[in-house]
PDB file of C-alpha atoms in Angstrom:
ATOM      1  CA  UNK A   1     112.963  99.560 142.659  1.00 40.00           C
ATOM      2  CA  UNK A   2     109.810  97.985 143.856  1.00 40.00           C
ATOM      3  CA  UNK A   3     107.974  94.770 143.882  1.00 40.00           C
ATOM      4  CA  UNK A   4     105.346  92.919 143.575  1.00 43.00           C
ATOM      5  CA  UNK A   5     105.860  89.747 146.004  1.00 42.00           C
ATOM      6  CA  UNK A   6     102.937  87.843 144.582  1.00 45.00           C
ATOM      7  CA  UNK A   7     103.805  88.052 140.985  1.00 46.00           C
ATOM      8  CA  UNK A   8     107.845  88.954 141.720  1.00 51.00           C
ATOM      9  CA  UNK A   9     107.364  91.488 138.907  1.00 53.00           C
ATOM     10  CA  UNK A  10     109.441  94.492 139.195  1.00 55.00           C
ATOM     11  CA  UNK A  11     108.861  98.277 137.878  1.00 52.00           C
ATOM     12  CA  UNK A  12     112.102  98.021 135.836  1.00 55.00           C
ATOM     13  CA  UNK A  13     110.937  94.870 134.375  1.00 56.00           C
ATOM     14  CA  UNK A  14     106.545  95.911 133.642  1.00 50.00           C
ATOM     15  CA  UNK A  15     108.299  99.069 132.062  1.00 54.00           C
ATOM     16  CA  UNK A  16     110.907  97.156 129.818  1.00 57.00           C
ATOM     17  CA  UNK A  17     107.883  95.229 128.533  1.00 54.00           C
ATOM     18  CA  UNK A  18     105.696  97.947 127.811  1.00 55.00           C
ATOM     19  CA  UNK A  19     108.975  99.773 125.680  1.00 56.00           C
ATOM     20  CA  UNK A  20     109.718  96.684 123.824  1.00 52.00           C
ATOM     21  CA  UNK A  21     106.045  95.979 123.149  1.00 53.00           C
ATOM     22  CA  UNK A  22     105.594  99.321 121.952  1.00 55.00           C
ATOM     23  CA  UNK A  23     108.562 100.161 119.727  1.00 51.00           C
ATOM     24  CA  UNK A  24     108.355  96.094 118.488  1.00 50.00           C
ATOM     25  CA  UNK A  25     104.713  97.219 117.536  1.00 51.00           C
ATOM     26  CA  UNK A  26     105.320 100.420 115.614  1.00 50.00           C
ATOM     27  CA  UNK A  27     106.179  99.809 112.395  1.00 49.00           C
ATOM     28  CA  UNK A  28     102.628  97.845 112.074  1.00 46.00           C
ATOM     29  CA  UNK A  29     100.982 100.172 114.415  1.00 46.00           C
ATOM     30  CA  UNK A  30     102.638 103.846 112.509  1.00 47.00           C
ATOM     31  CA  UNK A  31     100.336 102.143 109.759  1.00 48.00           C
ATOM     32  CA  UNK A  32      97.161 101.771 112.030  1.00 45.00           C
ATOM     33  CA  UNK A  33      94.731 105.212 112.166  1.00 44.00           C
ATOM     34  CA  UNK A  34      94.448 103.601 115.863  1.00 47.00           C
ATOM     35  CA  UNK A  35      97.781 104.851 117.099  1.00 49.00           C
ATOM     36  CA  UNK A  36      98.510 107.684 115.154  1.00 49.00           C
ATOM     37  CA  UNK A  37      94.967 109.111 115.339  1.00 48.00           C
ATOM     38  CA  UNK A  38      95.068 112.724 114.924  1.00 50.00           C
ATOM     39  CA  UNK A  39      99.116 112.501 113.449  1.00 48.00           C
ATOM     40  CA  UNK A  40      97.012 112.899 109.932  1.00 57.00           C
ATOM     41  CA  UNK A  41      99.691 113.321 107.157  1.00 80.00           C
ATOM     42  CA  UNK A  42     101.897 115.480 109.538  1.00 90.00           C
ATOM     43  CA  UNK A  43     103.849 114.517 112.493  1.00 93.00           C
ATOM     44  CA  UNK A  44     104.873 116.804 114.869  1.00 94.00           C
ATOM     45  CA  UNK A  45     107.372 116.869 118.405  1.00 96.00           C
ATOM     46  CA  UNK A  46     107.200 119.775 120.712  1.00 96.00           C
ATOM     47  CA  UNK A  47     109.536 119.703 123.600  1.00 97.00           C
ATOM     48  CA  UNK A  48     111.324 121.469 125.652  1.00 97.00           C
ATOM     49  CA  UNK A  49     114.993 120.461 127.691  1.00 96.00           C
ATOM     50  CA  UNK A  50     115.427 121.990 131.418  1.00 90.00           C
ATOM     51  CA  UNK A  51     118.842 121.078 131.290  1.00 92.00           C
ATOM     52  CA  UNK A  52     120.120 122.569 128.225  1.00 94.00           C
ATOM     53  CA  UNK A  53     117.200 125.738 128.094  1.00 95.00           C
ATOM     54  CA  UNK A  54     116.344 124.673 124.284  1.00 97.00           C
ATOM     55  CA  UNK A  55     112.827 124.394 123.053  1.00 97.00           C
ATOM     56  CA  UNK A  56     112.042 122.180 119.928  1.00 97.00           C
ATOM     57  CA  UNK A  57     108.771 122.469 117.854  1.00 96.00           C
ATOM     58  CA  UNK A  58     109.460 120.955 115.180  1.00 94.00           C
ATOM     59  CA  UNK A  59     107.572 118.775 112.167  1.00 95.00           C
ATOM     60  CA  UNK A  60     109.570 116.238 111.053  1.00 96.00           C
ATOM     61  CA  UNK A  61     107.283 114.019 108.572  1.00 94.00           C
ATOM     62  CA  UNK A  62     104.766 114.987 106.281  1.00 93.00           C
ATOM     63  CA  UNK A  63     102.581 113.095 103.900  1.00 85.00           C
ATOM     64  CA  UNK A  64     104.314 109.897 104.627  1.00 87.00           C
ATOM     65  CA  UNK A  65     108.310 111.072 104.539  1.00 92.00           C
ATOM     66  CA  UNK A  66     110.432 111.994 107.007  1.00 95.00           C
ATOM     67  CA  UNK A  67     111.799 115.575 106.678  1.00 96.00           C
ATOM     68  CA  UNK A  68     116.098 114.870 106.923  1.00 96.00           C
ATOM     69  CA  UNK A  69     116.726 118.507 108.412  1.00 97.00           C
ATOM     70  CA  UNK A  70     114.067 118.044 110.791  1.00 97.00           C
ATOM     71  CA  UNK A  71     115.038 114.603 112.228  1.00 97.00           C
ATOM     72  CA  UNK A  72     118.768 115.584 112.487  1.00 97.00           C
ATOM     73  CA  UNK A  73     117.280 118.797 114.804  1.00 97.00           C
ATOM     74  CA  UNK A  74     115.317 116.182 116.951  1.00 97.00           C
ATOM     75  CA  UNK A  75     118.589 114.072 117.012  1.00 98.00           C
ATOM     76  CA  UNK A  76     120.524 117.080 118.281  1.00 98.00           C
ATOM     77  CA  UNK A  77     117.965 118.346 120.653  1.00 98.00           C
ATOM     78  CA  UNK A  78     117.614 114.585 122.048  1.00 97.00           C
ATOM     79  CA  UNK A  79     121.734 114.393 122.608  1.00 98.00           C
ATOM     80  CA  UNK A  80     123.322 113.668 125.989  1.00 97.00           C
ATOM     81  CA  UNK A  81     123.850 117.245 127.062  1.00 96.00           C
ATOM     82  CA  UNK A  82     126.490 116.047 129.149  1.00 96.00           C
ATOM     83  CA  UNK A  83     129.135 114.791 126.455  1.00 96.00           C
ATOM     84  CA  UNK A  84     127.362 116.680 123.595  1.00 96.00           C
ATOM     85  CA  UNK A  85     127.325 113.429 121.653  1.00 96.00           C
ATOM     86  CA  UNK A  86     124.514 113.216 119.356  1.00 97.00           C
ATOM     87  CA  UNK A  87     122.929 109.880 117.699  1.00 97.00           C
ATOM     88  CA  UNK A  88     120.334 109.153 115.506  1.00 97.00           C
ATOM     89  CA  UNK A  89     117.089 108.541 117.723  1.00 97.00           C
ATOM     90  CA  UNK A  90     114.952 105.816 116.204  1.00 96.00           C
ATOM     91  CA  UNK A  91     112.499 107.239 114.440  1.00 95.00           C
ATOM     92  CA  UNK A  92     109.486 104.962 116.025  1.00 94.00           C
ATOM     93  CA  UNK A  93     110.604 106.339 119.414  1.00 94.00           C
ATOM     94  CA  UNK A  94     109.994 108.981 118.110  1.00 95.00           C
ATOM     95  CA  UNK A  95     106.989 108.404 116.390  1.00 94.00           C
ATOM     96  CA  UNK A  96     105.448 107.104 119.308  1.00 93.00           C
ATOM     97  CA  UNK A  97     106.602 110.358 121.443  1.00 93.00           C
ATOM     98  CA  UNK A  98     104.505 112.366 118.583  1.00 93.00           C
ATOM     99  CA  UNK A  99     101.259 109.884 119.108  1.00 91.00           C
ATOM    100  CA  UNK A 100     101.353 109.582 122.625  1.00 90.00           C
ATOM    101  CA  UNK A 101     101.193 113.441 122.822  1.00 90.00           C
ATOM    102  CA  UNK A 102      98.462 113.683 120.057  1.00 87.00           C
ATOM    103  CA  UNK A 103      96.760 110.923 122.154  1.00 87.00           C
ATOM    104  CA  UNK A 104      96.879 112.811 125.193  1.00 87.00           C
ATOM    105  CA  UNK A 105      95.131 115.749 123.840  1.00 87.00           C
ATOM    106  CA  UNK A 106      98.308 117.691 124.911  1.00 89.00           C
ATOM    107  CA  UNK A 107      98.951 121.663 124.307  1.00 90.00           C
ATOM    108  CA  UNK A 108     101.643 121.666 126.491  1.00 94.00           C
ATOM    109  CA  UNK A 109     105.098 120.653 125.102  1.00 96.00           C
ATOM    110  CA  UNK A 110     107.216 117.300 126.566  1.00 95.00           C
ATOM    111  CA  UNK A 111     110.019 117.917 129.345  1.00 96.00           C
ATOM    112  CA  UNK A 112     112.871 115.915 127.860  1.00 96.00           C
ATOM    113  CA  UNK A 113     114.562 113.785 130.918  1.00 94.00           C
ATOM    114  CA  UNK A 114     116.735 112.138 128.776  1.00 95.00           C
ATOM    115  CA  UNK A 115     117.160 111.041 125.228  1.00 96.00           C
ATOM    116  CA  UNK A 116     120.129 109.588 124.268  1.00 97.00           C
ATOM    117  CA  UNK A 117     122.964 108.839 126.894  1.00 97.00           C
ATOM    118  CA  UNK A 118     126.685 108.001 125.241  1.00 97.00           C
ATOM    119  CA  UNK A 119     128.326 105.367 127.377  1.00 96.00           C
ATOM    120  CA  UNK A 120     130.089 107.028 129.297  1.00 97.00           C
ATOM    121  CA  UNK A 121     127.248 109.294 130.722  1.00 96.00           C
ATOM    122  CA  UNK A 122     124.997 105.845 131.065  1.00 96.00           C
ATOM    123  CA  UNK A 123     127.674 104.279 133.245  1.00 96.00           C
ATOM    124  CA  UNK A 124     128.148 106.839 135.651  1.00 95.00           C
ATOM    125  CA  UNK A 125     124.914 107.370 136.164  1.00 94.00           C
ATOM    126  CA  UNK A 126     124.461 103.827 136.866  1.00 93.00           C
ATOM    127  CA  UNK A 127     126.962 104.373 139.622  1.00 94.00           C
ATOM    128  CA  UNK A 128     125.132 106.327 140.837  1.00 94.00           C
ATOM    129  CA  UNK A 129     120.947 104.326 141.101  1.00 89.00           C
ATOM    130  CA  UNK A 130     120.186 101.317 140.874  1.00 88.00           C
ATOM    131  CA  UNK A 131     117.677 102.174 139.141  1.00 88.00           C
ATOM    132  CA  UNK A 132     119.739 102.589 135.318  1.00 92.00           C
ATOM    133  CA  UNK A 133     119.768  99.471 132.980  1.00 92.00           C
ATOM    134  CA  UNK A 134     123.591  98.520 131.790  1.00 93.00           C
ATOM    135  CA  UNK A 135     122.396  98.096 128.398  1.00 93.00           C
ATOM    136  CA  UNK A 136     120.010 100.818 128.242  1.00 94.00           C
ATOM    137  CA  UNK A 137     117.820 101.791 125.463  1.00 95.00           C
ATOM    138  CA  UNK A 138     118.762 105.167 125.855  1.00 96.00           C
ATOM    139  CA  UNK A 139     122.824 104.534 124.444  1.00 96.00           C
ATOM    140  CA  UNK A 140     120.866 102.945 120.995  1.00 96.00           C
ATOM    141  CA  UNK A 141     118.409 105.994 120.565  1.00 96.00           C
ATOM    142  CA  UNK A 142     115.425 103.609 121.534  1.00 95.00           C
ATOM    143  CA  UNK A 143     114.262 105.552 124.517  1.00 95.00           C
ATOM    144  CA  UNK A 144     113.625 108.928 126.126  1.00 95.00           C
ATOM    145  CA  UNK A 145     112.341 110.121 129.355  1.00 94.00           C
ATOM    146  CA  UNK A 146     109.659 112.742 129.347  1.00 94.00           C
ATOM    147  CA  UNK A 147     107.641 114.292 131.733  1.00 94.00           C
ATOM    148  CA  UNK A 148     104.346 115.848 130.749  1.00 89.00           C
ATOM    149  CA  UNK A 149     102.760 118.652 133.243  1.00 82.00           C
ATOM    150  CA  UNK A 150      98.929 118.007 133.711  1.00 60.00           C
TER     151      UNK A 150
END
């Protein structure tokens, strides 16, 4: 982790307020043209996992409704490969996934990092770095790790 002496701010902690901020925010911003410019009245998630060889690209909300077999594909596809144990993301996690690529401009599909981690897989790899939250967003189905080529 690093630091900021001046302000004693870490990484960890500038990123945990950026998360909150922005999944606190989306349910008022998912109604804003602002944030979801370009989402018009479809959403859509393209990604693709390097662990687990799958490829998702996949709408999963159209005209203002979330498609059910669509959202339990990005729930499996999002599962902790490791255990195989699937949750229900949160849908503005995911919704802001979908923005943030539209955003972007992006062709290119996400790299999923990590999307949801059962406990068991969270604690180990917190034995493992420092660097892994004991509460983490990522055992509710509040947070993913992407990567995005340029």
């Amino acid at each position: 982790m690093t630091s900021n002496s001046s302000t004693g701010l870490t990484r960890r902690a500038l990123l945990g307020a950026f998360a909150a901020t922005a999944v606190a925010a989306a349910p008022t911003f998912s109604n804003a043209a602002g944030f979801l410019r370009g989402a018009g009245d479809i959403r859509r998630i393209r990604m693709y996992s390097g662990r687990t060889g799958e490829r998702i690209d996949m709408i999963y909300w159209i005209e203002g409704q979330y498609i059910k077999d669509a959202v339990k594909e990005v729930n499996f596809f999002m599962r902790d490969w490791r255990t195989n144990g699937v949750k229900s993301m949160d849908l503005r996690t995911v919704d802001i996934m979908a923005a943030s690529h539209n955003l972007l401009d992006a062709t290119e599909p996400y790299m999923l990092l990590s999307g949801y981690r059962s406990p068991q897989t969270n604690a180990m790899l917190r034995s493992r770095s420092r660097g892994v939250a004991k509460n983490s967003l990522h055992m509710k189905g509040q947070a993913a790790d992407l990567r995005l080529s340029s």
